[in-house]
Tab-separated table of N, CA, C and O in Angstrom:
chain	number	residue	atom	x	y	z
V	1	MET	N	-173.685	-109.649	3.444
V	1	MET	CA	-174.151	-109.234	2.142
V	1	MET	C	-175.674	-109.205	2.175
V	1	MET	O	-176.312	-110.139	2.634
V	2	SER	N	-176.257	-108.121	1.692
V	2	SER	CA	-177.713	-108.002	1.723
V	2	SER	C	-178.356	-108.927	0.698
V	2	SER	O	-177.709	-109.411	-0.231
V	3	LEU	N	-179.646	-109.166	0.875
V	3	LEU	CA	-180.395	-110.047	-0.023
V	3	LEU	C	-180.380	-109.501	-1.448
V	3	LEU	O	-180.208	-110.256	-2.404
V	4	ASP	N	-180.523	-108.173	-1.601
V	4	ASP	CA	-180.490	-107.569	-2.941
V	4	ASP	C	-179.138	-107.792	-3.606
V	4	ASP	O	-179.066	-108.114	-4.788
V	5	ASN	N	-178.066	-107.642	-2.847
V	5	ASN	CA	-176.728	-107.859	-3.402
V	5	ASN	C	-176.529	-109.315	-3.810
V	5	ASN	O	-175.928	-109.598	-4.840
V	6	ARG	N	-177.042	-110.241	-2.978
V	6	ARG	CA	-176.916	-111.662	-3.312
V	6	ARG	C	-177.694	-111.999	-4.579
V	6	ARG	O	-177.224	-112.746	-5.419
V	7	ASN	N	-178.906	-111.437	-4.711
V	7	ASN	CA	-179.715	-111.692	-5.900
V	7	ASN	C	-179.038	-111.140	-7.150
V	7	ASN	O	-178.984	-111.803	-8.179
V	8	THR	N	-178.506	-109.931	-7.054
V	8	THR	CA	-177.814	-109.321	-8.186
V	8	THR	C	-176.575	-110.133	-8.531
V	8	THR	O	-176.300	-110.385	-9.710
V	9	SER	N	-175.841	-110.545	-7.527
V	9	SER	CA	-174.643	-111.351	-7.747
V	9	SER	C	-174.989	-112.680	-8.411
V	9	SER	O	-174.316	-113.119	-9.342
V	10	ALA	N	-176.061	-113.320	-7.945
V	10	ALA	CA	-176.485	-114.599	-8.524
V	10	ALA	C	-176.911	-114.422	-9.974
V	10	ALA	O	-176.581	-115.247	-10.826
V	11	GLN	N	-177.631	-113.343	-10.266
V	11	GLN	CA	-178.060	-113.087	-11.638
V	11	GLN	C	-176.846	-112.840	-12.539
V	11	GLN	O	-176.796	-113.328	-13.672
V	12	PHE	N	-175.881	-112.086	-12.044
V	12	PHE	CA	-174.673	-111.808	-12.815
V	12	PHE	C	-173.905	-113.102	-13.085
V	12	PHE	O	-173.485	-113.355	-14.215
V	13	LYS	N	-173.750	-113.933	-12.045
V	13	LYS	CA	-173.028	-115.195	-12.216
V	13	LYS	C	-173.734	-116.099	-13.211
V	13	LYS	O	-173.095	-116.775	-14.018
V	14	ARG	N	-175.075	-116.146	-13.157
V	14	ARG	CA	-175.834	-116.981	-14.092
V	14	ARG	C	-175.676	-116.471	-15.518
V	14	ARG	O	-175.508	-117.264	-16.452
V	15	ALA	N	-175.696	-115.165	-15.710
V	15	ALA	CA	-175.510	-114.596	-17.044
V	15	ALA	C	-174.119	-114.947	-17.576
V	15	ALA	O	-173.966	-115.288	-18.759
V	16	GLU	N	-173.127	-114.885	-16.708
V	16	GLU	CA	-171.766	-115.255	-17.110
V	16	GLU	C	-171.692	-116.735	-17.471
V	16	GLU	O	-171.034	-117.116	-18.436
V	17	GLN	N	-172.356	-117.586	-16.697
V	17	GLN	CA	-172.400	-119.028	-16.988
V	17	GLN	C	-172.982	-119.285	-18.370
V	17	GLN	O	-172.439	-120.064	-19.150
V	18	LEU	N	-174.106	-118.641	-18.650
V	18	LEU	CA	-174.763	-118.830	-19.944
V	18	LEU	C	-173.878	-118.339	-21.089
V	18	LEU	O	-173.805	-118.966	-22.142
V	19	LYS	N	-173.194	-117.228	-20.864
V	19	LYS	CA	-172.293	-116.691	-21.892
V	19	LYS	C	-171.155	-117.678	-22.161
V	19	LYS	O	-170.828	-117.958	-23.317
V	20	ARG	N	-170.563	-118.215	-21.091
V	20	ARG	CA	-169.483	-119.188	-21.265
V	20	ARG	C	-169.977	-120.432	-21.984
V	20	ARG	O	-169.291	-120.989	-22.834
V	21	TRP	N	-171.192	-120.883	-21.650
V	21	TRP	CA	-171.747	-122.069	-22.301
V	21	TRP	C	-171.958	-121.810	-23.793
V	21	TRP	O	-171.618	-122.641	-24.624
V	22	GLU	N	-172.526	-120.660	-24.123
V	22	GLU	CA	-172.770	-120.338	-25.533
V	22	GLU	C	-171.472	-120.357	-26.335
V	22	GLU	O	-171.465	-120.750	-27.497
V	23	GLU	N	-170.377	-119.947	-25.717
V	23	GLU	CA	-169.093	-119.876	-26.401
V	23	GLU	C	-168.283	-121.167	-26.303
V	23	GLU	O	-167.244	-121.297	-26.942
V	24	SER	N	-168.757	-122.146	-25.542
V	24	SER	CA	-167.990	-123.360	-25.301
V	24	SER	C	-167.950	-124.281	-26.518
V	24	SER	O	-168.859	-124.288	-27.355
V	25	GLU	N	-166.893	-125.066	-26.588
V	25	GLU	CA	-166.754	-126.056	-27.661
V	25	GLU	C	-167.839	-127.125	-27.562
V	25	GLU	O	-168.355	-127.581	-28.580
V	26	MET	N	-168.179	-127.524	-26.354
V	26	MET	CA	-169.203	-128.550	-26.167
V	26	MET	C	-170.539	-128.094	-26.755
V	26	MET	O	-171.215	-128.847	-27.444
V	27	ASN	N	-170.923	-126.857	-26.482
V	27	ASN	CA	-172.174	-126.336	-27.021
V	27	ASN	C	-172.128	-126.315	-28.550
V	27	ASN	O	-173.098	-126.681	-29.209
V	28	LYS	N	-171.002	-125.904	-29.102
V	28	LYS	CA	-170.872	-125.847	-30.564
V	28	LYS	C	-170.943	-127.243	-31.175
V	28	LYS	O	-171.545	-127.432	-32.228
V	29	LYS	N	-170.348	-128.221	-30.497
V	29	LYS	CA	-170.409	-129.595	-30.997
V	29	LYS	C	-171.833	-130.136	-30.959
V	29	LYS	O	-172.267	-130.837	-31.863
V	30	LEU	N	-172.538	-129.822	-29.888
V	30	LEU	CA	-173.901	-130.324	-29.737
V	30	LEU	C	-174.877	-129.663	-30.694
V	30	LEU	O	-175.804	-130.283	-31.187
V	31	SER	N	-174.662	-128.404	-30.950
V	31	SER	CA	-175.633	-127.673	-31.747
V	31	SER	C	-175.263	-127.561	-33.216
V	31	SER	O	-176.128	-127.373	-34.052
V	32	GLY	N	-173.999	-127.614	-33.529
V	32	GLY	CA	-173.568	-127.476	-34.912
V	32	GLY	C	-173.447	-126.030	-35.358
V	32	GLY	O	-172.642	-125.700	-36.200
V	33	ALA	N	-174.250	-125.163	-34.822
V	33	ALA	CA	-174.206	-123.741	-35.174
V	33	ALA	C	-174.616	-122.928	-33.949
V	33	ALA	O	-175.427	-123.377	-33.153
V	34	PRO	N	-174.066	-121.729	-33.819
V	34	PRO	CA	-174.448	-120.894	-32.677
V	34	PRO	C	-175.951	-120.617	-32.685
V	34	PRO	O	-176.555	-120.427	-33.729
V	35	LYS	N	-176.533	-120.636	-31.508
V	35	LYS	CA	-177.976	-120.395	-31.379
V	35	LYS	C	-178.224	-118.985	-30.868
V	35	LYS	O	-177.405	-118.418	-30.167
V	36	SER	N	-179.364	-118.464	-31.221
V	36	SER	CA	-179.741	-117.154	-30.711
V	36	SER	C	-180.158	-117.312	-29.248
V	36	SER	O	-180.567	-118.392	-28.829
V	37	PRO	N	-180.078	-116.240	-28.465
V	37	PRO	CA	-180.454	-116.333	-27.049
V	37	PRO	C	-181.882	-116.830	-26.838
V	37	PRO	O	-182.178	-117.490	-25.846
V	38	SER	N	-182.781	-116.544	-27.764
V	38	SER	CA	-184.174	-116.960	-27.585
V	38	SER	C	-184.381	-118.459	-27.797
V	38	SER	O	-185.419	-119.000	-27.448
V	39	SER	N	-183.385	-119.133	-28.358
V	39	SER	CA	-183.550	-120.566	-28.615
V	39	SER	C	-182.623	-121.423	-27.758
V	39	SER	O	-182.329	-122.550	-28.114
V	40	ARG	N	-182.174	-120.889	-26.640
V	40	ARG	CA	-181.313	-121.653	-25.737
V	40	ARG	C	-182.025	-122.901	-25.267
V	40	ARG	O	-183.226	-122.913	-25.060
V	41	ARG	N	-181.249	-123.966	-25.048
V	41	ARG	CA	-181.829	-125.233	-24.616
V	41	ARG	C	-181.899	-125.371	-23.114
V	41	ARG	O	-182.455	-126.328	-22.606
V	42	ILE	N	-181.362	-124.433	-22.373
V	42	ILE	CA	-181.403	-124.505	-20.919
V	42	ILE	C	-182.776	-124.038	-20.467
V	42	ILE	O	-183.200	-122.926	-20.754
V	43	LYS	N	-183.475	-124.912	-19.774
V	43	LYS	CA	-184.812	-124.601	-19.275
V	43	LYS	C	-184.844	-124.876	-17.775
V	43	LYS	O	-184.282	-125.853	-17.306
V	44	PHE	N	-185.523	-124.019	-17.034
V	44	PHE	CA	-185.665	-124.194	-15.597
V	44	PHE	C	-187.042	-124.761	-15.303
V	44	PHE	O	-188.026	-124.412	-15.952
V	45	SER	N	-187.124	-125.627	-14.318
V	45	SER	CA	-188.414	-126.201	-13.931
V	45	SER	C	-189.281	-125.103	-13.330
V	45	SER	O	-188.788	-124.091	-12.830
V	46	SER	N	-190.592	-125.317	-13.364
V	46	SER	CA	-191.515	-124.327	-12.797
V	46	SER	C	-191.265	-124.157	-11.297
V	46	SER	O	-191.394	-123.063	-10.762
V	47	GLY	N	-190.881	-125.244	-10.619
V	47	GLY	CA	-190.576	-125.154	-9.193
V	47	GLY	C	-189.375	-124.267	-8.917
V	47	GLY	O	-189.368	-123.473	-7.978
V	48	CYS	N	-188.365	-124.388	-9.749
V	48	CYS	CA	-187.155	-123.563	-9.609
V	48	CYS	C	-187.491	-122.085	-9.818
V	48	CYS	O	-187.046	-121.224	-9.073
V	49	ILE	N	-188.310	-121.818	-10.815
V	49	ILE	CA	-188.714	-120.440	-11.103
V	49	ILE	C	-189.538	-119.885	-9.943
V	49	ILE	O	-189.346	-118.746	-9.517
V	50	PHE	N	-190.440	-120.721	-9.409
V	50	PHE	CA	-191.267	-120.299	-8.280
V	50	PHE	C	-190.405	-119.948	-7.072
V	50	PHE	O	-190.572	-118.891	-6.458
V	51	LEU	N	-189.462	-120.823	-6.725
V	51	LEU	CA	-188.596	-120.559	-5.570
V	51	LEU	C	-187.761	-119.299	-5.775
V	51	LEU	O	-187.595	-118.496	-4.856
V	52	ALA	N	-187.245	-119.114	-6.984
V	52	ALA	CA	-186.425	-117.929	-7.274
V	52	ALA	C	-187.258	-116.655	-7.136
V	52	ALA	O	-186.789	-115.649	-6.590
V	53	ALA	N	-188.487	-116.690	-7.632
V	53	ALA	CA	-189.362	-115.519	-7.527
V	53	ALA	C	-189.682	-115.209	-6.066
V	53	ALA	O	-189.724	-114.036	-5.667
V	54	CYS	N	-189.901	-116.244	-5.265
V	54	CYS	CA	-190.185	-116.051	-3.841
V	54	CYS	C	-188.992	-115.436	-3.120
V	54	CYS	O	-189.143	-114.479	-2.356
V	55	VAL	N	-187.824	-115.983	-3.361
V	55	VAL	CA	-186.613	-115.477	-2.703
V	55	VAL	C	-186.326	-114.038	-3.128
V	55	VAL	O	-185.905	-113.215	-2.322
V	56	ALA	N	-186.605	-113.722	-4.401
V	56	ALA	CA	-186.369	-112.368	-4.907
V	56	ALA	C	-187.428	-111.381	-4.419
V	56	ALA	O	-187.266	-110.176	-4.575
V	57	GLY	N	-188.518	-111.904	-3.842
V	57	GLY	CA	-189.577	-111.026	-3.370
V	57	GLY	C	-190.422	-110.452	-4.496
V	57	GLY	O	-191.030	-109.395	-4.342
V	58	ASP	N	-190.465	-111.146	-5.617
V	58	ASP	CA	-191.219	-110.687	-6.790
V	58	ASP	C	-192.674	-111.115	-6.644
V	58	ASP	O	-193.091	-112.159	-7.140
V	59	LYS	N	-193.459	-110.291	-5.962
V	59	LYS	CA	-194.840	-110.629	-5.622
V	59	LYS	C	-195.691	-110.885	-6.869
V	59	LYS	O	-196.462	-111.845	-6.902
V	60	GLU	N	-195.547	-110.051	-7.883
V	60	GLU	CA	-196.341	-110.230	-9.106
V	60	GLU	C	-196.038	-111.568	-9.774
V	60	GLU	O	-196.947	-112.274	-10.207
V	61	GLU	N	-194.758	-111.921	-9.851
V	61	GLU	CA	-194.365	-113.189	-10.471
V	61	GLU	C	-194.880	-114.374	-9.661
V	61	GLU	O	-195.385	-115.349	-10.220
V	62	VAL	N	-194.765	-114.271	-8.338
V	62	VAL	CA	-195.243	-115.348	-7.462
V	62	VAL	C	-196.745	-115.539	-7.642
V	62	VAL	O	-197.223	-116.667	-7.799
V	63	GLU	N	-197.497	-114.438	-7.650
V	63	GLU	CA	-198.950	-114.534	-7.834
V	63	GLU	C	-199.285	-115.166	-9.187
V	63	GLU	O	-200.161	-116.021	-9.271
V	64	TRP	N	-198.585	-114.742	-10.232
V	64	TRP	CA	-198.834	-115.286	-11.568
V	64	TRP	C	-198.539	-116.783	-11.596
V	64	TRP	O	-199.313	-117.560	-12.142
V	65	LEU	N	-197.409	-117.175	-11.011
V	65	LEU	CA	-197.028	-118.582	-10.997
V	65	LEU	C	-198.049	-119.430	-10.233
V	65	LEU	O	-198.416	-120.523	-10.666
V	66	LEU	N	-198.514	-118.932	-9.093
V	66	LEU	CA	-199.508	-119.673	-8.314
V	66	LEU	C	-200.822	-119.811	-9.075
V	66	LEU	O	-201.445	-120.868	-9.071
V	67	LYS	N	-201.238	-118.738	-9.753
V	67	LYS	CA	-202.465	-118.794	-10.557
V	67	LYS	C	-202.331	-119.779	-11.711
V	67	LYS	O	-203.320	-120.308	-12.203
V	68	ASN	N	-201.087	-120.023	-12.143
V	68	ASN	CA	-200.849	-120.908	-13.282
V	68	ASN	C	-200.326	-122.280	-12.864
V	68	ASN	O	-199.650	-122.955	-13.631
V	69	GLY	N	-200.620	-122.663	-11.621
V	69	GLY	CA	-200.371	-124.034	-11.200
V	69	GLY	C	-199.074	-124.320	-10.472
V	69	GLY	O	-198.734	-125.480	-10.262
V	70	ALA	N	-198.326	-123.299	-10.059
V	70	ALA	CA	-197.098	-123.556	-9.298
V	70	ALA	C	-197.445	-124.251	-7.991
V	70	ALA	O	-198.467	-123.961	-7.362
V	71	ASP	N	-196.613	-125.185	-7.595
V	71	ASP	CA	-196.831	-125.940	-6.363
V	71	ASP	C	-196.217	-125.182	-5.190
V	71	ASP	O	-195.000	-125.025	-5.102
V	72	ILE	N	-197.065	-124.734	-4.275
V	72	ILE	CA	-196.608	-123.941	-3.136
V	72	ILE	C	-195.693	-124.742	-2.215
V	72	ILE	O	-194.908	-124.191	-1.457
V	73	ASP	N	-195.737	-126.076	-2.302
V	73	ASP	CA	-194.908	-126.937	-1.463
V	73	ASP	C	-193.589	-127.333	-2.126
V	73	ASP	O	-192.880	-128.196	-1.611
V	74	THR	N	-193.244	-126.713	-3.245
V	74	THR	CA	-191.979	-127.012	-3.911
V	74	THR	C	-190.827	-126.709	-2.957
V	74	THR	O	-190.818	-125.677	-2.294
V	75	ALA	N	-189.873	-127.611	-2.899
V	75	ALA	CA	-188.712	-127.433	-2.011
V	75	ALA	C	-187.429	-127.461	-2.837
V	75	ALA	O	-187.369	-128.075	-3.904
V	76	ASN	N	-186.402	-126.804	-2.319
V	76	ASN	CA	-185.100	-126.840	-2.987
V	76	ASN	C	-184.363	-128.126	-2.595
V	76	ASN	O	-184.911	-128.973	-1.895
V	77	VAL	N	-183.121	-128.257	-3.034
V	77	VAL	CA	-182.372	-129.492	-2.771
V	77	VAL	C	-182.123	-129.730	-1.283
V	77	VAL	O	-181.889	-130.855	-0.866
V	78	ASP	N	-182.201	-128.666	-0.488
V	78	ASP	CA	-182.019	-128.804	0.961
V	78	ASP	C	-183.334	-129.065	1.674
V	78	ASP	O	-183.366	-129.171	2.902
V	79	GLY	N	-184.427	-129.158	0.917
V	79	GLY	CA	-185.733	-129.407	1.516
V	79	GLY	C	-186.443	-128.168	2.016
V	79	GLY	O	-187.455	-128.254	2.701
V	80	LEU	N	-185.915	-126.999	1.684
V	80	LEU	CA	-186.532	-125.754	2.139
V	80	LEU	C	-187.575	-125.290	1.132
V	80	LEU	O	-187.321	-125.241	-0.065
V	81	THR	N	-188.749	-124.928	1.635
V	81	THR	CA	-189.804	-124.400	0.770
V	81	THR	C	-189.633	-122.887	0.656
V	81	THR	O	-188.788	-122.287	1.327
V	82	ALA	N	-190.470	-122.284	-0.171
V	82	ALA	CA	-190.428	-120.829	-0.334
V	82	ALA	C	-190.669	-120.132	0.998
V	82	ALA	O	-190.020	-119.140	1.320
V	83	LEU	N	-191.587	-120.653	1.796
V	83	LEU	CA	-191.873	-120.056	3.102
V	83	LEU	C	-190.637	-120.082	3.997
V	83	LEU	O	-190.313	-119.087	4.658
V	84	HIS	N	-189.909	-121.192	4.003
V	84	HIS	CA	-188.664	-121.268	4.779
V	84	HIS	C	-187.686	-120.199	4.323
V	84	HIS	O	-187.067	-119.506	5.133
V	85	GLN	N	-187.516	-120.073	3.014
V	85	GLN	CA	-186.530	-119.150	2.474
V	85	GLN	C	-186.888	-117.700	2.754
V	85	GLN	O	-186.030	-116.894	3.096
V	86	VAL	N	-188.169	-117.366	2.632
V	86	VAL	CA	-188.602	-115.997	2.902
V	86	VAL	C	-188.427	-115.672	4.380
V	86	VAL	O	-187.934	-114.609	4.729
V	87	SER	N	-188.787	-116.597	5.260
V	87	SER	CA	-188.644	-116.335	6.697
V	87	SER	C	-187.170	-116.242	7.078
V	87	SER	O	-186.794	-115.453	7.924
V	88	GLU	N	-186.324	-117.021	6.416
V	88	GLU	CA	-184.888	-116.949	6.678
V	88	GLU	C	-184.324	-115.615	6.220
V	88	GLU	O	-183.532	-114.986	6.910
V	89	ALA	N	-184.752	-115.144	5.066
V	89	ALA	CA	-184.294	-113.852	4.553
V	89	ALA	C	-184.731	-112.728	5.468
V	89	ALA	O	-183.970	-111.807	5.755
V	90	ASP	N	-185.966	-112.798	5.991
V	90	ASP	CA	-186.458	-111.779	6.916
V	90	ASP	C	-185.642	-111.760	8.193
V	90	ASP	O	-185.321	-110.698	8.715
V	91	SER	N	-185.246	-112.926	8.696
V	91	SER	CA	-184.478	-112.960	9.934
V	91	SER	C	-183.068	-112.398	9.726
V	91	SER	O	-182.485	-111.845	10.632
V	92	ILE	N	-182.541	-112.530	8.504
V	92	ILE	CA	-181.229	-111.965	8.197
V	92	ILE	C	-181.303	-110.438	8.128
V	92	ILE	O	-180.408	-109.744	8.570
V	93	LEU	N	-182.405	-109.937	7.595
V	93	LEU	CA	-182.553	-108.498	7.411
V	93	LEU	C	-182.837	-107.758	8.710
V	93	LEU	O	-182.567	-106.573	8.829
V	94	TYR	N	-183.388	-108.458	9.696
V	94	TYR	CA	-183.782	-107.764	10.934
V	94	TYR	C	-182.955	-108.183	12.092
V	94	TYR	O	-182.507	-109.090	12.410
């Protein structure tokens, strides 16, 4: 599976997850009333956003994040940094 297909698949799965959560009984119990998409309580850490932008190859987002204090040494749960992930993706593509 190509990197673009994996990214699209991951985005689709995440959107489905959020949709299921919004409709879940647990969310309704916690919130009392349905929330608009702009007021969702799920927040991603800046490190998570940075790694996702790097893996997606979103150069503009990566540059913006770095200018705004993103830590270039952020690692995922496996200890891989953005540089590891980008080099791994390149080796898969070639």
